[in-house]
Amino acid sequence: MDDQQPTERTESPHGAAEAPRANGRRWAGWIDLIGLTVSIAALVMVIGALQPRFLSTDQWSSIANQIPELLVIVIGMTLVLIVGGIDLSVGSVMALSSAVIGVLLERKLGLIVAVPAGIAAGAVCGAINGGISIGLRVPSFIVTLGMLQGARGLAYLLTDSQTVYLGKKIGSIASPLPGIGVSTAFLVALLLAIVAQLLLGRTILGRHLVAIGTNEGAVRLSGIRVWPAKLFPFVLVGAMAGLAGWFSSARLSSVNPNEGNGIELSAIAAVVIGGTSLMGGRGSVTASFLGVVLVAVLTSGLAALNVSEPYKLLITGGVIVAAVLVDVLRRRESR
Amino acid sequence: MADEATARWSCRGLSKRFAAPVLRGIDLDLAPGEILALLGANGAGKSTLGRIVAGLLRADQGTMFLEGQPFAPRDKRHAERLGVHIVQQELNRIGTLDVAENLFLNRLPHRFGWIDRRKLEAQATAALEAVGLNDLPLDLPVGQLGIGERQLLEIAAALAQDCRLLILDEPTAALAPPQVSRLFERLAILRHRGTAMIYVSHRLDEIRRIADRVAILRDGVVTDSGAASAFDVERAVEAMSGRSAVPAGTTARPTSTPTSISMSTERLDDRFADRPMLLEVRRLQAPPRVRQVDLQVRAGEIVGLAGLVGSGRTETLRAIFGADRARQGSVRIAGRAKERPLRSPRAAVRAGLGMVPEDRRAEGLLLPASIIDNVTLGKTESGETSFGWLRFDRRRRAVTRAAERTDVRCRDVDQAVVDLSGGNQQKVLVSRWLRHDARVLLVDEPTRGIDVDAKRTLHRVLREWVGNDRGLVVVSSDLDELFELADTIVVMVEGRTVLSAPRRSVDARTLLERAIDVAEDENEREPQR
């Protein structure tokens, strides 16, 4: 009798035959990251072969210093997409936050007041987006489309539709640090990405976000209160847009109410290139980070190759669609 | 009875299995203009048979003939082209399109690619008159119709076409008595014109009104058939339950007992009477499906909730658990001060309840996620985190132990739940609740579509979990399961609990009788209002 027990187990209807598929699933996350890294490396090599200047350190720090705004927004956007939402208002919220920062600095208040106020303004916008969308069950697409207009309007009101020059008052967070060439803003963005990825994978809240995106009804029936977990990514992406507003005004030493126009689309593109699902339930901050790097390398590379603007757009568009297509096809195969 | 050559429709040796055999060698014949009623308990195979004839499913074995020709419809469309139509219980209409468009969706009259609205409306008017929906605006979106009107629309759509064979699957479940009468008049006309019909129902009074012949299914086999006039409740129930003999030592309830809607509690030799009460539901109402539910669960007690499809069992569990809002009544739970019904699943879980929903894939599991994530959803032990960070090693160990306890057959606990068989998925879901400190678990169809082995395991796990100090409410359409698991059987009819009795004093026959004859009783009374 004792011998028979294990035999029965291995003969269960879903033993050996399904193991390889399940194994593929298990490593799917790593394959995403490796695939993205290889693509980026290949891109760098091709562009570097055509234009050796592209491989210089200067070029690299220049790329690193252009992306912190997009990067922090992408962190929040990834989590919003994971719960099955979307935020189209990040660009406008970014402008609003930098306008708040600019106005407060103009009034002789220090960075210590202005920056938290700017980030808080972003978080409030995010809370409004999330609150309306969850509380009244309006698709976040619609609510944030409204915020896209409204926050931009507020930014114009605060700045009187003018670009406000700030000079040294805004501080040096976006300037390259002597010695390493990248800015504090980039390092902050990197740190936040790491924390967000850990939060997603290793905390109860993070697991709830993925679970809600996968099957919200099941999460509710398991006795979890869904709304706080669902609200969190919206508030986070708002705060991140606020942070991005600070980074961009520091980089430009000024506040421009047109700042961040269209950044929501770059952010969604980067997140999707990283393999996060627009339907929710699947995503990784690390992969989104690599998505941002891929887009940034491509853009600077095409500039370094003196490709004209129309072709730049065509190629970037093609790469976004191709990346998502590869991802979709691969997943379909592994099902 | 006709043979294959003269029959409108017939079948020989028709068989179908899903996880278990559903139909086992069915032979039936149907003459032109004959109405054959299919009667049977839940899961007897009636609907499956209807769906096979209509081309929605394919039989594994056996042959069908339509007017002497072999008949094997590839799909519903093919069956319709051959003149075989079905009216289903599920309402497959498109809510945003209007009434006229829905009626003729697959054959909209058109000229040069433009819809011929006038012709469409003329056809629609005629079709609606046939079911008595004369004053229904043709341009009303179907989404705004009530459930009864939608059901009539479904029937109108089928009646509007020329059919040789019409299958009606519980067509009256959502209809009021006048609408039923209207439908029957229409069916009589069709019969007169020679349309043969298969009428699936569990309402015996209706069957006697409309059907010529009755065939009774049990466990996928025809157990009895004959002229409709020859069937009374007694004979039907006997064929449905297959248990004519009353277990020794119990007295059969006289079948002539006047049925009343009020609850009868028969706790003759109740061994749970002195146990502490864990859950007491009183006069719970959550319209439209839950009309008056009384339920008690004591420590160590397993309550089996029986009833026919549509009697409101699932909705009752959902209302108790706070997944649907209850309008009235009280829900008392041991250790909870308040008596009002729970407002959310979260509140229910905090009060010590748990629920395994009917549709485990849609409502219970996170399919692409791992067994670990599924089992730990909603409950993380204090030892499984440190400073807010999850400790994967401890979680894995805990879930591995839990999975061994419920005998989840898997490669390891990192495996995605979508790759598991139905039985193992259910074990994962049950494991989730075993982690909670729930006192009472509400389980809805715990073993539907699950193999015998997994079923036995689940029963053992649930029984062990209940032990002496917890409680369980099981909803099941599988009578054997109810009799095996439950200590107390509660029967529901049309949203009301009508009987609560120790298992030993109830047999399948009594149970079916109560589930059916009150429905009948109520129907007969209603027109007088």
Coordinates of N, CA and C in Angstrom, one line a residue, chain A residues 88-97 99 125 128-129 142-158 257:
Chain A
L88 N -4.6 59.7 -18.0 CA -4.2 60.5 -19.2 C -3.8 61.9 -18.7
S89 N -4.0 62.2 -17.4 CA -3.8 63.6 -17.0 C -2.4 64.0 -16.5
V90 N -1.5 63.0 -16.6 CA -0.2 63.2 -15.9 C 0.6 64.4 -16.4
G91 N 0.5 64.7 -17.7 CA 1.2 65.8 -18.3 C 0.7 67.1 -17.7
S92 N -0.6 67.3 -17.7 CA -1.2 68.5 -17.2 C -1.0 68.6 -15.7
V93 N -1.1 67.5 -15.0 CA -0.8 67.6 -13.5 C 0.6 68.0 -13.3
M94 N 1.5 67.5 -14.1 CA 2.9 67.9 -14.0 C 3.1 69.4 -14.2
A95 N 2.4 70.0 -15.2 CA 2.5 71.4 -15.4 C 1.9 72.2 -14.2
L96 N 0.7 71.6 -13.7 CA 0.1 72.3 -12.6 C 1.0 72.3 -11.4
S97 N 1.6 71.2 -11.1 CA 2.6 71.1 -9.9 C 3.7 72.0 -10.1
A99 N 3.7 74.7 -11.8 CA 3.2 76.1 -11.6 C 3.1 76.4 -10.2
C125 N -4.7 65.9 -7.2 CA -5.3 65.6 -8.5 C -5.5 64.1 -8.7
I128 N -8.4 62.9 -6.7 CA -9.7 63.3 -7.4 C -10.0 62.3 -8.5
N129 N -9.0 62.1 -9.3 CA -9.1 61.1 -10.4 C -9.6 59.7 -9.9
I142 N -12.1 58.4 -18.8 CA -13.0 59.6 -18.9 C -12.6 60.6 -17.9
V143 N -12.5 60.2 -16.6 CA -12.2 61.1 -15.5 C -10.9 61.8 -15.8
T144 N -9.9 61.0 -16.2 CA -8.6 61.6 -16.3 C -8.5 62.5 -17.6
L145 N -9.3 62.2 -18.5 CA -9.4 63.0 -19.7 C -9.9 64.4 -19.3
G146 N -10.9 64.4 -18.4 CA -11.3 65.7 -17.8 C -10.2 66.4 -17.1
M147 N -9.5 65.7 -16.3 CA -8.4 66.3 -15.5 C -7.3 66.8 -16.4
L148 N -7.1 66.1 -17.6 CA -6.1 66.6 -18.5 C -6.4 68.0 -18.9
Q149 N -7.7 68.3 -19.1 CA -8.1 69.7 -19.5 C -8.0 70.6 -18.3
G150 N -8.7 70.1 -17.2 CA -8.8 71.0 -16.0 C -7.5 71.4 -15.4
A151 N -6.6 70.5 -15.2 CA -5.3 70.8 -14.6 C -4.5 71.7 -15.4
R152 N -4.6 71.5 -16.7 CA -3.9 72.4 -17.7 C -4.4 73.8 -17.5
G153 N -5.7 73.9 -17.4 CA -6.3 75.3 -17.3 C -5.8 75.9 -16.0
L154 N -5.8 75.2 -14.9 CA -5.3 75.7 -13.6 C -3.9 76.2 -13.8
A155 N -3.1 75.4 -14.5 CA -1.7 75.7 -14.7 C -1.5 77.1 -15.4
Y156 N -2.4 77.3 -16.4 CA -2.4 78.6 -17.1 C -2.8 79.7 -16.2
L157 N -3.8 79.5 -15.4 CA -4.3 80.5 -14.5 C -3.2 80.9 -13.5
L158 N -2.5 79.9 -12.9 CA -1.5 80.2 -11.9 C -0.3 81.0 -12.5
P257 N 3.8 76.7 -18.5 CA 2.5 76.0 -18.4 C 2.2 75.0 -19.5

